[in-house]
Amino acid sequence: AHVYVHHAVEKQARDRAAAIAVTSQGRQLGYAELNRKATQLAHFLTKQGVKPESIVALCSERSPEMIVAILAIIKAGAAYVPLDPAYPRERLAFMLEDTQAPVLLTQKHLVAGLPPHQAKVVCLDSDWDTIAKESDADPGVQLSPDNLVYVIYTSGSTGKPKGVLVTHANLAHSVAAR
């Protein structure tokens, strides 16, 4: 049977609920809290039209919320494309245009620095009160190992960034190899 990252976290949330899953910036999330928040955000994303094979942009500083967001995107069946807030605006604009991401997850203080784009902006910090009203019941989206899990952009030998599509199977093989 294929092992998905979000299923492994869900198992830890059941078996070791209080165990620390994420530590960042002096803050910690246990597995149960990580899973609950990611599940609520996954339901919220689904209501925004995100579905399997959608690509959701994530422009966030390293934080527990970034991990929640990655897990939520995967739970919704979608793939994420990481956008480093330090990237030049032209590179961010290219990646948003190239992926046609319907939703951009970010933090309130980063919004002003983003290039013009078509994505619906959801702030992981200032919009959380709304997101937290969503169900914490697992969305149970059916995935296959061939579904996308993330898109990573290389620098591109031509000068244009090139998106590399990574599937759940690719990720599982990569993790197993380590």
CSV table of C-alpha atoms in Angstrom, one decimal:
chain,number,residue,atom,x,y,z
A,1,ALA,CA,0.0,0.0,0.0
A,2,HIS,CA,1.2,3.5,-0.8
A,3,VAL,CA,2.0,5.7,2.2
A,4,TYR,CA,1.0,9.4,1.9
A,5,VAL,CA,2.6,12.1,4.0
A,6,HIS,CA,-0.8,13.3,5.4
A,7,HIS,CA,-1.8,9.7,6.4
A,8,ALA,CA,1.4,9.4,8.3
A,9,VAL,CA,0.6,12.6,10.2
A,10,GLU,CA,-3.0,11.5,10.8
A,11,LYS,CA,-1.7,8.2,12.3
A,12,GLN,CA,0.7,10.2,14.6
A,13,ALA,CA,-2.2,12.4,15.6
A,14,ARG,CA,-4.2,9.3,16.7
A,15,ASP,CA,-1.3,7.4,18.3
A,16,ARG,CA,0.8,10.2,19.8
A,17,ALA,CA,-1.5,13.2,19.9
A,18,ALA,CA,0.5,15.4,22.3
A,19,ALA,CA,3.9,14.5,20.8
A,20,ILE,CA,5.7,17.6,19.3
A,21,ALA,CA,5.3,17.6,15.5
A,22,VAL,CA,6.6,21.1,14.7
A,23,THR,CA,9.0,23.5,16.5
A,24,SER,CA,9.7,26.9,15.0
A,25,GLN,CA,10.4,30.4,16.3
A,26,GLY,CA,10.0,29.1,19.9
A,27,ARG,CA,6.5,27.8,19.1
A,28,GLN,CA,5.4,24.1,19.1
A,29,LEU,CA,2.5,22.2,17.6
A,30,GLY,CA,1.6,18.7,18.7
A,31,TYR,CA,0.5,16.1,16.1
A,32,ALA,CA,-3.2,16.4,17.1
A,33,GLU,CA,-3.1,20.2,16.8
A,34,LEU,CA,-1.2,20.1,13.6
A,35,ASN,CA,-3.6,17.7,12.1
A,36,ARG,CA,-6.7,19.6,13.3
A,37,LYS,CA,-5.5,22.9,11.9
A,38,ALA,CA,-4.5,21.3,8.6
A,39,THR,CA,-7.8,19.6,8.3
A,40,GLN,CA,-9.8,22.8,8.9
A,41,LEU,CA,-7.7,24.6,6.3
A,42,ALA,CA,-8.1,21.7,3.9
A,43,HIS,CA,-11.9,22.1,4.2
A,44,PHE,CA,-11.6,25.9,3.8
A,45,LEU,CA,-9.5,25.4,0.6
A,46,THR,CA,-12.0,22.9,-0.8
A,47,LYS,CA,-14.7,25.6,-0.4
A,48,GLN,CA,-12.5,28.0,-2.4
A,49,GLY,CA,-12.6,25.5,-5.3
A,50,VAL,CA,-9.3,23.6,-4.6
A,51,LYS,CA,-9.5,20.0,-5.7
A,52,PRO,CA,-7.1,17.2,-6.6
A,53,GLU,CA,-4.5,18.4,-9.1
A,54,SER,CA,-5.1,22.0,-8.3
A,55,ILE,CA,-1.9,23.9,-7.5
A,56,VAL,CA,-2.0,26.2,-4.5
A,57,ALA,CA,0.7,28.8,-4.1
A,58,LEU,CA,2.3,29.2,-0.7
A,59,CYS,CA,4.2,32.3,0.1
A,60,SER,CA,5.2,32.2,3.8
A,61,GLU,CA,8.1,32.7,6.1
A,62,ARG,CA,9.1,29.6,7.9
A,63,SER,CA,6.7,29.1,10.7
A,64,PRO,CA,4.3,26.4,12.2
A,65,GLU,CA,1.6,27.9,9.9
A,66,MET,CA,3.7,27.1,6.8
A,67,ILE,CA,3.7,23.4,7.9
A,68,VAL,CA,0.0,23.5,8.6
A,69,ALA,CA,-0.6,25.0,5.1
A,70,ILE,CA,1.5,22.4,3.3
A,71,LEU,CA,-0.3,19.6,5.1
A,72,ALA,CA,-3.7,21.2,4.4
A,73,ILE,CA,-3.0,21.6,0.7
A,74,ILE,CA,-2.1,17.9,0.5
A,75,LYS,CA,-5.2,16.9,2.5
A,76,ALA,CA,-7.3,18.8,0.1
A,77,GLY,CA,-5.8,16.7,-2.7
A,78,ALA,CA,-4.0,19.6,-4.2
A,79,ALA,CA,-0.3,20.3,-4.8
A,80,TYR,CA,1.6,23.2,-3.4
A,81,VAL,CA,4.1,25.5,-5.1
A,82,PRO,CA,6.4,27.2,-2.6
A,83,LEU,CA,7.0,30.9,-3.3
A,84,ASP,CA,9.9,32.3,-1.3
A,85,PRO,CA,9.0,35.9,-0.1
A,86,ALA,CA,12.6,36.9,-0.8
A,87,TYR,CA,12.3,36.1,-4.5
A,88,PRO,CA,12.3,39.0,-6.9
A,89,ARG,CA,8.7,40.1,-7.8
A,90,GLU,CA,9.2,39.1,-11.5
A,91,ARG,CA,10.1,35.5,-10.5
A,92,LEU,CA,7.0,35.3,-8.2
A,93,ALA,CA,4.8,36.8,-11.0
A,94,PHE,CA,6.2,34.2,-13.5
A,95,MET,CA,5.5,31.3,-11.1
A,96,LEU,CA,2.0,32.5,-10.2
A,97,GLU,CA,1.2,32.9,-13.9
A,98,ASP,CA,2.8,29.6,-14.9
A,99,THR,CA,0.9,27.5,-12.3
A,100,GLN,CA,-2.4,29.4,-12.6
A,101,ALA,CA,-2.8,28.8,-8.9
A,102,PRO,CA,-6.4,29.6,-7.9
A,103,VAL,CA,-5.5,30.3,-4.3
A,104,LEU,CA,-2.4,31.9,-2.7
A,105,LEU,CA,-1.8,31.2,1.0
A,106,THR,CA,0.4,33.8,2.7
A,107,GLN,CA,0.8,36.0,5.7
A,108,LYS,CA,-0.8,39.5,6.1
A,109,HIS,CA,2.5,41.4,6.2
A,110,LEU,CA,3.7,39.8,2.9
A,111,VAL,CA,0.6,40.7,0.8
A,112,ALA,CA,1.8,44.2,-0.2
A,113,GLY,CA,5.1,42.8,-1.6
A,114,LEU,CA,3.4,40.3,-3.9
A,115,PRO,CA,3.2,41.0,-7.7
A,116,PRO,CA,-0.2,41.4,-9.4
A,117,HIS,CA,-1.9,38.0,-9.8
A,118,GLN,CA,-5.3,36.3,-10.3
A,119,ALA,CA,-5.2,34.0,-7.2
A,120,LYS,CA,-7.6,34.4,-4.2
A,121,VAL,CA,-5.4,35.5,-1.3
A,122,VAL,CA,-5.9,33.7,2.1
A,123,CYS,CA,-3.8,34.9,5.0
A,124,LEU,CA,-2.8,32.2,7.3
A,125,ASP,CA,-2.7,34.6,10.2
A,126,SER,CA,-5.4,37.3,9.8
A,127,ASP,CA,-7.9,34.9,8.2
A,128,TRP,CA,-7.5,32.1,10.8
A,129,ASP,CA,-10.6,32.9,12.8
A,130,THR,CA,-12.7,32.2,9.7
A,131,ILE,CA,-10.7,29.0,8.8
A,132,ALA,CA,-11.0,27.7,12.4
A,133,LYS,CA,-14.8,27.5,12.0
A,134,GLU,CA,-14.3,24.6,9.5
A,135,SER,CA,-14.8,20.9,10.3
A,136,ASP,CA,-11.9,19.0,11.9
A,137,ALA,CA,-13.2,15.8,10.4
A,138,ASP,CA,-10.8,14.3,7.9
A,139,PRO,CA,-11.7,15.4,4.3
A,140,GLY,CA,-10.9,11.9,3.0
A,141,VAL,CA,-10.0,13.0,-0.5
A,142,GLN,CA,-9.1,10.0,-2.6
A,143,LEU,CA,-5.6,10.3,-4.2
A,144,SER,CA,-3.5,8.1,-6.4
A,145,PRO,CA,0.3,7.9,-6.2
A,146,ASP,CA,0.3,9.7,-9.6
A,147,ASN,CA,-1.4,12.8,-8.2
A,148,LEU,CA,0.8,15.9,-7.8
A,149,VAL,CA,2.0,16.8,-4.3
A,150,TYR,CA,4.2,19.8,-5.2
A,151,VAL,CA,5.8,21.9,-7.9
A,152,ILE,CA,9.3,23.1,-7.4
A,153,TYR,CA,10.9,25.7,-9.7
A,154,THR,CA,14.5,25.4,-10.8
A,155,SER,CA,16.6,28.4,-11.7
A,156,GLY,CA,16.3,27.3,-15.4
A,157,SER,CA,19.3,27.1,-17.7
A,158,THR,CA,17.4,29.4,-20.2
A,159,GLY,CA,17.0,32.1,-17.5
A,160,LYS,CA,13.3,31.3,-17.2
A,161,PRO,CA,12.4,29.2,-14.1
A,162,LYS,CA,11.2,25.7,-14.9
A,163,GLY,CA,8.5,23.9,-12.9
A,164,VAL,CA,9.3,20.4,-11.9
A,165,LEU,CA,6.2,18.3,-11.1
A,166,VAL,CA,6.5,15.9,-8.1
A,167,THR,CA,3.9,13.2,-7.5
A,168,HIS,CA,3.1,11.4,-4.2
A,169,ALA,CA,4.9,8.3,-5.6
A,170,ASN,CA,8.1,10.5,-6.3
A,171,LEU,CA,7.9,11.9,-2.8
A,172,ALA,CA,7.5,8.4,-1.2
A,173,HIS,CA,10.5,7.1,-3.2
A,174,SER,CA,12.6,10.1,-2.2
A,175,VAL,CA,11.8,9.8,1.5
A,176,ALA,CA,12.4,6.0,1.4
A,177,ALA,CA,15.8,6.6,-0.3
A,178,ARG,CA,16.8,8.8,2.6
